[in-house]
Amino acid sequence: MRNIGKFAQHYHITPEQGLLNDPNGLSYFDGYYHVFYQYNPHKTDHSVKYWGHVRSKDLVHWEQLPISLKSDDWFDKDGVYSGGAWVHEGELYLFYTGNTKDENGVRTSYQCLATSKDGIHFEKQGPILEQAPGFTGHVRDPKVWFDTERQGWWMILGAQREDETGDTIAYFSTDLKNWEYTGSIFQFDKSFGYMWECPDIVFLHDEVTGEEKAVFIFSPQGIEPQGVAYQNIFNTVYLVGQWDSASGKFIPDNPSIEALVECDHGFEYYAPQTFVDPQGRVIQYAWMGTMAPDVEASVPTIADNWLHHLSMPKTLHLVNGKLVQRSLSEMAQLVVNEKTYSIGGERQQFPLAGPSWIEYRVGDEVDDVVLMVDDACQIMYNQTTQLMKVSRTNWLTKEVECREWYLEESLEQFDLWLDSSSIELLINDGKFAFSQRVFAESPLSKLEVAATSGQLTIRSLSSYQFD
């Protein structure tokens, strides 16, 4: 049985058992959506890194497939680390980082290729890139895309320079096997963290300005909290700009560190990856699990022998220079019941009948809003300050902790996606997001709302179907 126990998820991709982390190899191949993920099938820790694999024809019904890549060769003996995918000449190409360590624990990384004709069985082709000069062994997470202007492929990699500062570097290829190093894609005027993981370049059409833009998304490590920002152990940020095909450089509209925007303001959202589906949609999954080691070791699902899950899939959009995340239209297939209520006056309580999609629309009078989910997670909006605050009880310390963000615009609407042990909050059509794990005494049982006015729609959801 899949991810058993009180906190078993209904519509998130979880490990059958053991630990899951980064999404990998997102792709559409041979009539199926493919989602791979970092996977330890043996334990709920990070001692083993394989690639787990599921596929789907509709992003709702899923098929569990065999482990696609194991760390059983000299070039990946200490971990088949994260990477991306590309479909080329009828084959599915997986690009990943082979991690190795010598007897003294010194790390060497190799960028590796594996290919498949059926999308199920993969043949390792070995390293295609060895250790990058001028960098430590922390060079990983290849993301590949085709450049129509150059008629070739770019690969970008998260990297750590020898002075232990973060970077993203690029290679170019005309055959996906031989790669030419082109250097750093972009640098700030001062260092920003000790490592940049899981870089991604997303190309989007701005829905307001009509401009074609590139969005550089990456996950820096070693960033100290700044006000309400960078509150997690690791965070994910983006910059908007242009991709220069001639030079292999990302040219941001604003090159300052202050222009960085966090993709998500909640507790657990990290290492996102995107792919473009046959409809041209940019679909993203993230890992909802990065947390301090002692907090991770006490996650309640470990008692049921599974740990972590991916975020729900979201489509990415650019609206007036701002990255927007919206729920995937296919999620509507999960709706089995829907009720709408008018909100006003006293605190109101609503029973929940399992996993739910809650939509709240502000009424004529914009005021403070308070929601309590299962007595375990409180969501508060202050109209005066435009501060959104999400609070939960930490399952290790038993203390209340919160994440906050100033919207700098009035609350108009939000969508709240509830699963047994997670809450994903999308605000004002996805302009702001908060993602977090929540472990309630009675999950998915009730919702309390206090607001001056508004309309609340509660949609009960069915579960993903796994074959």
Tab-separated table of C-alpha atoms in Angstrom:
chain	number	residue	atom	x	y	z
A	1	MET	CA	0.000	0.000	0.000
A	2	ARG	CA	1.281	3.485	-0.840
A	3	ASN	CA	2.325	5.976	1.910
A	4	ILE	CA	0.190	4.403	4.600
A	5	GLY	CA	-0.959	5.890	7.883
A	6	LYS	CA	-2.923	8.779	9.256
A	7	PHE	CA	-1.034	11.286	7.108
A	8	ALA	CA	-1.135	9.360	3.822
A	9	GLN	CA	-1.461	11.797	0.943
A	10	HIS	CA	-4.283	11.633	-1.599
A	11	TYR	CA	-3.182	13.705	-4.605
A	12	HIS	CA	0.538	14.228	-4.172
A	13	ILE	CA	3.295	12.042	-5.551
A	14	THR	CA	4.866	10.215	-2.632
A	15	PRO	CA	7.358	7.360	-2.321
A	16	GLU	CA	5.894	3.872	-2.043
A	17	GLN	CA	8.167	3.629	0.982
A	18	GLY	CA	11.378	5.290	2.087
A	19	LEU	CA	12.383	8.870	1.239
A	20	LEU	CA	11.610	11.103	-1.741
A	21	ASN	CA	13.223	14.450	-2.488
A	22	ASP	CA	13.884	16.544	-5.634
A	23	PRO	CA	11.675	16.132	-8.725
A	24	ASN	CA	13.805	14.938	-11.666
A	25	GLY	CA	13.491	14.264	-15.381
A	26	LEU	CA	10.082	15.891	-15.881
A	27	SER	CA	9.065	15.141	-19.456
A	28	TYR	CA	6.383	14.026	-21.907
A	29	PHE	CA	7.431	10.974	-23.900
A	30	ASP	CA	5.592	8.371	-25.942
A	31	GLY	CA	2.130	9.485	-24.784
A	32	TYR	CA	2.960	9.722	-21.077
A	33	TYR	CA	3.900	12.387	-18.595
A	34	HIS	CA	6.996	11.156	-16.762
A	35	VAL	CA	7.920	12.248	-13.259
A	36	PHE	CA	11.147	10.981	-11.716
A	37	TYR	CA	12.304	11.823	-8.213
A	38	GLN	CA	15.251	11.358	-5.871
A	39	TYR	CA	14.510	8.164	-3.999
A	40	ASN	CA	15.834	6.038	-1.162
A	41	PRO	CA	13.632	2.911	-1.172
A	42	HIS	CA	15.419	1.360	1.807
A	43	LYS	CA	15.258	3.991	4.556
A	44	THR	CA	13.718	7.339	5.397
A	45	ASP	CA	17.096	9.084	5.187
A	46	HIS	CA	19.463	10.425	2.509
A	47	SER	CA	21.982	7.536	2.573
A	48	VAL	CA	20.923	6.295	-0.903
A	49	LYS	CA	20.050	8.340	-3.984
A	50	TYR	CA	18.256	6.547	-6.845
A	51	TRP	CA	15.739	7.848	-9.368
A	52	GLY	CA	12.172	6.684	-8.651
A	53	HIS	CA	9.695	6.863	-11.549
A	54	VAL	CA	5.966	7.258	-12.183
A	55	ARG	CA	4.111	8.048	-15.380
A	56	SER	CA	0.616	9.188	-16.339
A	57	LYS	CA	-1.471	9.855	-19.420
A	58	ASP	CA	-3.578	12.545	-17.726
A	59	LEU	CA	-1.658	13.733	-14.622
A	60	VAL	CA	-4.391	12.172	-12.462
A	61	HIS	CA	-4.069	8.408	-12.979
A	62	TRP	CA	-0.510	7.252	-12.312
A	63	GLU	CA	1.497	4.123	-12.926
A	64	GLN	CA	4.346	3.184	-10.619
A	65	LEU	CA	7.357	2.060	-12.660
A	66	PRO	CA	10.587	0.312	-11.612
A	67	ILE	CA	13.466	2.349	-10.243
A	68	SER	CA	15.026	3.898	-13.337
A	69	LEU	CA	18.566	4.640	-12.136
A	70	LYS	CA	20.573	3.123	-9.302
A	71	SER	CA	23.966	4.189	-7.920
A	72	ASP	CA	25.735	1.039	-9.092
A	73	ASP	CA	28.540	2.334	-11.365
A	74	TRP	CA	31.910	3.878	-10.538
A	75	PHE	CA	30.779	7.304	-11.760
A	76	ASP	CA	27.640	7.426	-9.580
A	77	LYS	CA	28.540	5.037	-6.757
A	78	ASP	CA	27.648	7.555	-4.031
A	79	GLY	CA	24.438	8.822	-5.530
A	80	VAL	CA	22.455	9.305	-8.715
A	81	TYR	CA	21.782	12.962	-8.068
A	82	SER	CA	19.203	15.270	-9.646
A	83	GLY	CA	18.865	16.205	-13.300
A	84	GLY	CA	16.544	16.751	-16.224
A	85	ALA	CA	15.259	15.034	-19.350
A	86	TRP	CA	14.966	15.660	-23.073
A	87	VAL	CA	13.217	13.712	-25.842
A	88	HIS	CA	15.412	13.290	-28.941
A	89	GLU	CA	14.974	11.119	-32.032
A	90	GLY	CA	12.482	8.784	-30.372
A	91	GLU	CA	14.457	8.273	-27.186
A	92	LEU	CA	14.149	9.679	-23.696
A	93	TYR	CA	17.449	11.163	-22.535
A	94	LEU	CA	18.063	11.525	-18.797
A	95	PHE	CA	20.850	13.859	-17.690
A	96	TYR	CA	21.938	13.423	-14.081
A	97	THR	CA	24.840	14.010	-11.746
A	98	GLY	CA	26.914	11.027	-10.692
A	99	ASN	CA	28.241	11.677	-7.216
A	100	THR	CA	31.412	9.969	-5.951
A	101	LYS	CA	33.556	10.303	-2.849
A	102	ASP	CA	37.068	8.940	-2.251
A	103	GLU	CA	38.339	7.278	0.922
A	104	ASN	CA	38.873	10.726	2.472
A	105	GLY	CA	35.368	11.879	1.667
A	106	VAL	CA	36.505	14.177	-1.166
A	107	ARG	CA	33.664	14.584	-3.646
A	108	THR	CA	33.951	14.369	-7.447
A	109	SER	CA	30.915	14.893	-9.643
A	110	TYR	CA	30.239	13.695	-13.186
A	111	GLN	CA	27.424	14.778	-15.456
A	112	CYS	CA	26.009	11.576	-16.905
A	113	LEU	CA	23.576	10.397	-19.580
A	114	ALA	CA	21.109	7.514	-19.650
A	115	THR	CA	18.770	6.764	-22.549
A	116	SER	CA	15.617	4.747	-23.114
A	117	LYS	CA	13.562	3.717	-26.128
A	118	ASP	CA	10.491	2.631	-24.116
A	119	GLY	CA	10.549	5.175	-21.271
A	120	ILE	CA	10.761	2.369	-18.702
A	121	HIS	CA	14.154	0.718	-19.053
A	122	PHE	CA	17.232	2.961	-19.152
A	123	GLU	CA	20.750	2.287	-20.357
A	124	LYS	CA	23.511	4.292	-18.740
A	125	GLN	CA	25.851	5.920	-21.260
A	126	GLY	CA	28.338	7.040	-18.595
A	127	PRO	CA	29.815	10.497	-17.946
A	128	ILE	CA	29.498	13.138	-20.640
A	129	LEU	CA	31.169	15.833	-18.530
A	130	GLU	CA	33.833	15.480	-15.877
A	131	GLN	CA	34.707	17.758	-12.994
A	132	ALA	CA	34.400	21.415	-14.041
A	133	PRO	CA	37.659	23.417	-13.695
A	134	GLY	CA	37.645	26.122	-11.022
A	135	PHE	CA	34.825	24.516	-9.061
A	136	THR	CA	34.550	22.112	-6.133
A	137	GLY	CA	32.896	18.697	-6.380
A	138	HIS	CA	29.568	20.424	-5.840
A	139	VAL	CA	28.559	20.800	-9.499
A	140	ARG	CA	25.223	19.165	-10.197
A	141	ASP	CA	21.572	19.146	-11.287
A	142	PRO	CA	21.815	19.451	-15.119
A	143	LYS	CA	18.875	21.106	-16.861
A	144	VAL	CA	18.830	20.879	-20.688
A	145	TRP	CA	16.789	22.734	-23.309
A	146	PHE	CA	16.908	23.257	-27.084
A	147	ASP	CA	17.866	26.666	-28.447
A	148	THR	CA	16.140	27.241	-31.796
A	149	GLU	CA	18.372	30.239	-32.548
A	150	ARG	CA	21.623	28.325	-32.067
A	151	GLN	CA	20.164	24.965	-33.219
A	152	GLY	CA	21.693	23.172	-30.278
A	153	TRP	CA	21.181	22.402	-26.609
A	154	TRP	CA	22.123	24.282	-23.467
A	155	MET	CA	22.910	22.547	-20.202
A	156	ILE	CA	23.046	24.621	-17.041
A	157	LEU	CA	24.420	23.320	-13.751
A	158	GLY	CA	24.305	24.443	-10.140
A	159	ALA	CA	27.860	24.992	-8.919
A	160	GLN	CA	30.153	25.994	-6.122
A	161	ARG	CA	33.313	27.919	-6.985
A	162	GLU	CA	36.601	26.986	-5.348
A	163	ASP	CA	36.172	30.016	-3.049
A	164	GLU	CA	32.957	28.307	-1.830
A	165	THR	CA	30.489	30.731	-3.363
A	166	GLY	CA	27.499	29.786	-5.520
A	167	ASP	CA	27.222	29.974	-9.300
A	168	THR	CA	25.406	28.548	-12.328
A	169	ILE	CA	27.482	27.441	-15.308
A	170	ALA	CA	26.558	26.468	-18.871
A	171	TYR	CA	27.623	24.090	-21.628
A	172	PHE	CA	26.489	23.971	-25.264
A	173	SER	CA	26.103	20.937	-27.540
A	174	THR	CA	24.943	20.178	-31.061
A	175	ASP	CA	24.468	16.444	-30.441
A	176	LEU	CA	23.558	16.113	-26.711
A	177	LYS	CA	26.736	14.085	-26.129
A	178	ASN	CA	29.687	16.433	-26.726
A	179	TRP	CA	29.526	19.628	-24.693
A	180	GLU	CA	31.492	22.892	-24.793
A	181	TYR	CA	31.959	24.872	-21.576
A	182	THR	CA	30.771	28.503	-21.893
A	183	GLY	CA	31.195	29.678	-18.292
A	184	SER	CA	29.011	31.314	-15.676
A	185	ILE	CA	25.583	32.403	-16.946
A	186	PHE	CA	25.293	35.297	-14.497
A	187	GLN	CA	26.919	36.708	-11.378
A	188	PHE	CA	25.885	39.369	-8.894
A	189	ASP	CA	28.370	42.063	-7.924
A	190	LYS	CA	28.890	40.208	-4.628
A	191	SER	CA	28.572	36.597	-3.502
A	192	PHE	CA	25.170	35.154	-2.668
A	193	GLY	CA	25.334	31.896	-0.725
A	194	TYR	CA	27.807	29.007	-0.830
A	195	MET	CA	26.009	26.865	-3.417
A	196	TRP	CA	23.269	27.278	-6.050
A	197	GLU	CA	21.269	24.098	-6.641
A	198	CYS	CA	18.736	23.030	-9.263
A	199	PRO	CA	18.984	25.960	-11.745
A	200	ASP	CA	16.254	26.298	-14.363
A	201	ILE	CA	15.592	28.740	-17.191
A	202	VAL	CA	11.889	29.141	-18.052
A	203	PHE	CA	10.666	31.006	-21.134
A	204	LEU	CA	7.338	32.788	-20.659
A	205	HIS	CA	5.133	35.292	-22.492
A	206	ASP	CA	4.202	38.163	-20.166
A	207	GLU	CA	0.400	38.242	-20.008
A	208	VAL	CA	0.359	42.034	-19.458
A	209	THR	CA	3.285	43.497	-21.385
A	210	GLY	CA	3.322	40.904	-24.170
A	211	GLU	CA	7.096	40.570	-23.870
A	212	GLU	CA	8.921	37.250	-24.235
A	213	LYS	CA	11.067	36.812	-21.159
A	214	ALA	CA	13.397	34.300	-19.552
A	215	VAL	CA	12.999	33.525	-15.862
A	216	PHE	CA	16.041	32.195	-14.001
A	217	ILE	CA	14.994	30.022	-11.054
A	218	PHE	CA	17.537	28.572	-8.624
A	219	SER	CA	17.871	27.341	-5.049
A	220	PRO	CA	20.739	29.075	-3.208
A	221	GLN	CA	22.159	27.664	0.017
A	222	GLY	CA	23.710	29.646	2.844
A	223	ILE	CA	21.406	32.676	2.823
A	224	GLU	CA	20.698	34.309	6.182
A	225	PRO	CA	17.148	35.464	7.062
A	226	GLN	CA	16.356	39.041	6.012
A	227	GLY	CA	13.192	40.369	7.645
A	228	VAL	CA	10.352	38.070	6.565
A	229	ALA	CA	12.471	36.689	3.698
A	230	TYR	CA	14.751	33.612	3.557
A	231	GLN	CA	13.313	32.070	6.706
A	232	ASN	CA	13.897	28.436	5.700
A	233	ILE	CA	17.087	26.402	5.853
A	234	PHE	CA	17.128	26.572	2.031
A	235	ASN	CA	15.007	28.728	-0.271
A	236	THR	CA	14.214	29.125	-3.982
A	237	VAL	CA	14.328	32.440	-5.864
A	238	TYR	CA	13.879	33.857	-9.348
A	239	LEU	CA	14.978	36.735	-11.571
A	240	VAL	CA	13.302	37.926	-14.781
A	241	GLY	CA	15.348	38.892	-17.821
A	242	GLN	CA	16.556	37.611	-21.174
A	243	TRP	CA	18.592	34.610	-22.333
A	244	ASP	CA	21.427	35.607	-24.676
A	245	SER	CA	21.888	32.649	-27.009
A	246	ALA	CA	25.058	34.050	-28.557
A	247	SER	CA	26.961	34.256	-25.277
A	248	GLY	CA	25.142	31.741	-23.083
A	249	LYS	CA	24.416	34.431	-20.511
A	250	PHE	CA	21.313	35.320	-18.545
A	251	ILE	CA	20.738	39.093	-18.658
A	252	PRO	CA	18.452	40.111	-15.766
A	253	ASP	CA	16.219	43.171	-16.020
A	254	ASN	CA	17.616	44.167	-12.622
A	255	PRO	CA	20.996	42.589	-11.733
A	256	SER	CA	20.919	43.381	-7.995
A	257	ILE	CA	20.485	40.786	-5.267
A	258	GLU	CA	17.593	42.893	-3.968
A	259	ALA	CA	15.683	42.104	-7.184
A	260	LEU	CA	15.508	38.409	-6.283
A	261	VAL	CA	12.039	37.176	-5.402
A	262	GLU	CA	11.281	34.016	-3.427
A	263	CYS	CA	9.071	31.644	-5.403
A	264	ASP	CA	7.226	30.520	-2.288
A	265	HIS	CA	6.883	32.083	1.143
A	266	GLY	CA	5.864	28.995	3.114
A	267	PHE	CA	7.874	26.405	5.027
A	268	GLU	CA	8.542	23.590	2.523
A	269	TYR	CA	9.218	24.319	-1.140
A	270	TYR	CA	12.576	23.568	-2.742
A	271	ALA	CA	14.424	22.339	-5.847
A	272	PRO	CA	11.582	22.965	-8.343
A	273	GLN	CA	11.891	21.730	-11.912
A	274	THR	CA	9.826	22.509	-15.019
A	275	PHE	CA	9.060	21.024	-18.406
A	276	VAL	CA	6.959	22.135	-21.367
A	277	ASP	CA	4.064	19.796	-22.154
A	278	PRO	CA	2.484	19.199	-25.608
A	279	GLN	CA	0.025	22.059	-24.954
A	280	GLY	CA	2.902	24.463	-24.449
A	281	ARG	CA	2.277	24.773	-20.730
A	282	VAL	CA	5.243	25.220	-18.396
A	283	ILE	CA	4.525	22.735	-15.596
A	284	GLN	CA	6.454	22.734	-12.356
A	285	TYR	CA	6.864	20.316	-9.471
A	286	ALA	CA	8.854	21.075	-6.307
A	287	TRP	CA	10.021	19.062	-3.312
A	288	MET	CA	7.895	19.761	-0.223
A	289	GLY	CA	10.359	18.487	2.278
A	290	THR	CA	13.502	20.522	2.788
A	291	MET	CA	13.922	21.184	6.500
A	292	ALA	CA	16.532	21.115	9.256
A	293	PRO	CA	17.908	17.595	9.845
A	294	ASP	CA	16.499	17.256	13.381
A	295	VAL	CA	13.075	18.402	12.206
A	296	GLU	CA	13.209	15.992	9.261
A	297	ALA	CA	14.153	13.086	11.534
A	298	SER	CA	10.987	13.654	13.569
A	299	VAL	CA	8.421	13.916	10.751
A	300	PRO	CA	5.452	11.799	11.916
A	301	THR	CA	5.211	9.791	8.668
A	302	ILE	CA	8.537	8.100	9.443
A	303	ALA	CA	6.550	5.844	11.790
A	304	ASP	CA	4.778	4.599	8.641
A	305	ASN	CA	8.079	4.178	6.731
A	306	TRP	CA	7.722	7.027	4.240
A	307	LEU	CA	8.975	10.597	4.122
A	308	HIS	CA	8.228	13.660	1.986
A	309	HIS	CA	6.310	14.239	-1.250
A	310	LEU	CA	6.305	16.446	-4.321
A	311	SER	CA	4.189	19.565	-4.558
A	312	MET	CA	1.035	19.432	-6.604
A	313	PRO	CA	1.789	20.300	-10.251
A	314	LYS	CA	1.393	23.971	-11.125
A	315	THR	CA	1.618	25.946	-14.351
A	316	LEU	CA	3.967	28.922	-14.440
A	317	HIS	CA	3.006	32.290	-15.924
A	318	LEU	CA	4.481	35.766	-16.109
A	319	VAL	CA	2.158	38.650	-15.226
A	320	ASN	CA	3.630	42.141	-15.490
A	321	GLY	CA	7.098	40.863	-14.664
A	322	LYS	CA	5.997	38.663	-11.769
A	323	LEU	CA	6.159	34.870	-11.737
A	324	VAL	CA	2.716	33.378	-11.077
A	325	GLN	CA	1.871	29.789	-10.085
A	326	ARG	CA	-1.585	28.387	-10.909
A	327	SER	CA	-3.053	24.991	-10.183
A	328	LEU	CA	-3.153	22.604	-13.116
A	329	SER	CA	-6.535	22.419	-14.894
A	330	GLU	CA	-6.443	18.610	-14.624
A	331	MET	CA	-6.842	18.931	-10.858
A	332	ALA	CA	-10.515	19.763	-11.485
A	333	GLN	CA	-10.995	16.092	-12.437
A	334	LEU	CA	-10.578	15.258	-8.759
A	335	VAL	CA	-13.579	17.347	-7.647
A	336	VAL	CA	-16.433	15.129	-6.416
A	337	ASN	CA	-18.562	17.632	-4.512
A	338	GLU	CA	-18.846	21.413	-4.284
A	339	LYS	CA	-20.653	23.747	-1.905
A	340	THR	CA	-20.570	27.556	-1.749
A	341	TYR	CA	-21.230	29.660	1.366
A	342	SER	CA	-21.559	33.360	2.112
A	343	ILE	CA	-19.165	34.615	4.766
A	344	GLY	CA	-19.904	37.453	7.173
A	345	GLY	CA	-19.919	38.353	10.826
A	346	GLU	CA	-19.178	35.659	13.373
A	347	ARG	CA	-16.578	32.932	13.049
A	348	GLN	CA	-18.086	30.084	11.037
A	349	GLN	CA	-17.136	26.416	11.090
A	350	PHE	CA	-17.371	24.010	8.148
A	351	PRO	CA	-16.855	20.233	8.215
A	352	LEU	CA	-14.482	18.753	5.674
A	353	ALA	CA	-15.018	15.386	4.001
A	354	GLY	CA	-11.413	14.574	3.123
A	355	PRO	CA	-8.937	16.252	0.777
A	356	SER	CA	-10.296	19.606	-0.298
A	357	TRP	CA	-9.831	22.602	-2.560
A	358	ILE	CA	-10.989	25.712	-0.703
A	359	GLU	CA	-11.591	28.926	-2.638
A	360	TYR	CA	-12.190	32.199	-0.811
A	361	ARG	CA	-13.196	35.383	-2.620
A	362	VAL	CA	-13.171	38.690	-0.784
A	363	GLY	CA	-16.522	40.490	-0.677
A	364	ASP	CA	-17.295	44.147	-1.263
A	365	GLU	CA	-15.707	45.090	2.031
A	366	VAL	CA	-12.028	44.128	2.232
A	367	ASP	CA	-11.041	43.429	5.825
A	368	ASP	CA	-8.997	41.092	7.970
A	369	VAL	CA	-9.403	37.364	7.268
A	370	VAL	CA	-8.619	34.427	9.583
A	371	LEU	CA	-8.807	30.733	8.665
A	372	MET	CA	-8.053	27.803	10.922
A	373	VAL	CA	-7.529	24.376	9.332
A	374	ASP	CA	-8.010	21.331	11.589
A	375	ASP	CA	-6.909	23.352	14.642
A	376	ALA	CA	-3.378	22.939	13.263
A	377	CYS	CA	-2.704	25.705	10.743
A	378	GLN	CA	-3.836	29.316	10.957
A	379	ILE	CA	-3.885	31.648	7.959
A	380	MET	CA	-4.247	35.362	8.747
A	381	TYR	CA	-4.474	38.386	6.482
A	382	ASN	CA	-4.231	41.923	7.864
A	383	GLN	CA	-5.801	44.436	5.520
A	384	THR	CA	-4.064	47.433	7.138
A	385	THR	CA	-0.541	46.069	6.656
A	386	GLN	CA	-1.386	43.656	3.792
A	387	LEU	CA	0.552	41.018	5.720
A	388	MET	CA	-0.243	37.354	5.052
A	389	LYS	CA	0.790	35.039	7.901
A	390	VAL	CA	0.718	31.225	8.022
A	391	SER	CA	1.253	29.572	11.417
A	392	ARG	CA	1.586	25.939	12.445
A	393	THR	CA	2.850	23.900	15.379
A	394	ASN	CA	6.330	22.497	14.822
A	395	TRP	CA	6.106	18.714	15.277
A	396	LEU	CA	9.548	18.540	16.947
A	397	THR	CA	9.574	21.540	19.272
A	398	LYS	CA	5.778	21.721	19.751
A	399	GLU	CA	6.114	25.497	19.432
A	400	VAL	CA	4.080	27.691	17.078
A	401	GLU	CA	6.112	28.978	14.107
A	402	CYS	CA	5.091	31.203	11.232
A	403	ARG	CA	5.995	32.446	7.771
A	404	GLU	CA	4.938	35.937	6.650
A	405	TRP	CA	4.910	38.048	3.524
A	406	TYR	CA	3.666	41.540	2.710
A	407	LEU	CA	1.494	41.261	-0.396
A	408	GLU	CA	1.820	44.979	-1.244
A	409	GLU	CA	-1.662	44.743	-2.731
A	410	SER	CA	-5.101	43.948	-1.309
A	411	LEU	CA	-6.204	40.373	-0.880
A	412	GLU	CA	-8.700	39.500	-3.585
A	413	GLN	CA	-8.879	35.743	-3.552
A	414	PHE	CA	-7.011	32.630	-2.528
A	415	ASP	CA	-7.057	28.912	-3.188
A	416	LEU	CA	-6.205	26.498	-0.425
A	417	TRP	CA	-5.304	22.938	-1.418
A	418	LEU	CA	-5.588	20.581	1.552
A	419	ASP	CA	-4.197	17.061	1.687
A	420	SER	CA	-3.757	14.878	4.777
A	421	SER	CA	-0.452	16.435	5.803
A	422	SER	CA	0.107	19.418	3.537
A	423	ILE	CA	-1.408	22.786	2.685
A	424	GLU	CA	-0.640	24.735	-0.487
A	425	LEU	CA	-1.921	28.312	-0.526
A	426	LEU	CA	-2.132	30.302	-3.789
A	427	ILE	CA	-3.062	33.976	-3.369
A	428	ASN	CA	-4.493	36.464	-5.890
A	429	ASP	CA	-4.486	34.087	-8.866
A	430	GLY	CA	-1.146	32.585	-7.874
A	431	LYS	CA	0.904	35.772	-7.438
A	432	PHE	CA	1.943	34.565	-3.982
A	433	ALA	CA	2.366	31.011	-2.691
A	434	PHE	CA	2.843	29.379	0.711
A	435	SER	CA	3.572	25.621	0.809
A	436	GLN	CA	3.920	23.621	4.011
A	437	ARG	CA	3.536	20.293	5.790
A	438	VAL	CA	0.978	20.257	8.607
A	439	PHE	CA	0.313	17.350	10.970
A	440	ALA	CA	-3.087	17.764	12.618
A	441	GLU	CA	-4.590	15.581	15.320
A	442	SER	CA	-7.622	15.040	13.051
A	443	PRO	CA	-6.542	15.788	9.471
A	444	LEU	CA	-9.055	17.053	6.916
A	445	SER	CA	-11.843	17.356	9.461
A	446	LYS	CA	-12.850	21.023	9.739
A	447	LEU	CA	-12.304	24.593	8.631
A	448	GLU	CA	-13.077	27.759	10.590
A	449	VAL	CA	-13.394	31.141	8.883
A	450	ALA	CA	-13.679	34.654	10.310
A	451	ALA	CA	-14.127	37.491	7.818
A	452	THR	CA	-16.378	40.513	7.378
A	453	SER	CA	-17.614	39.340	4.008
A	454	GLY	CA	-16.805	37.070	1.121
A	455	GLN	CA	-17.684	33.827	-0.580
A	456	LEU	CA	-16.295	30.444	0.348
A	457	THR	CA	-16.398	27.412	-1.936
A	458	ILE	CA	-15.408	24.015	-0.569
A	459	ARG	CA	-14.682	21.345	-3.148
A	460	SER	CA	-14.138	17.797	-1.933
A	461	LEU	CA	-11.483	15.909	-3.872
A	462	SER	CA	-10.927	12.295	-4.761
A	463	SER	CA	-7.458	10.754	-4.820
A	464	TYR	CA	-4.877	10.117	-7.499
A	465	GLN	CA	-5.268	6.585	-8.816
A	466	PHE	CA	-2.084	4.499	-8.796
A	467	ASP	CA	-1.798	1.314	-10.809
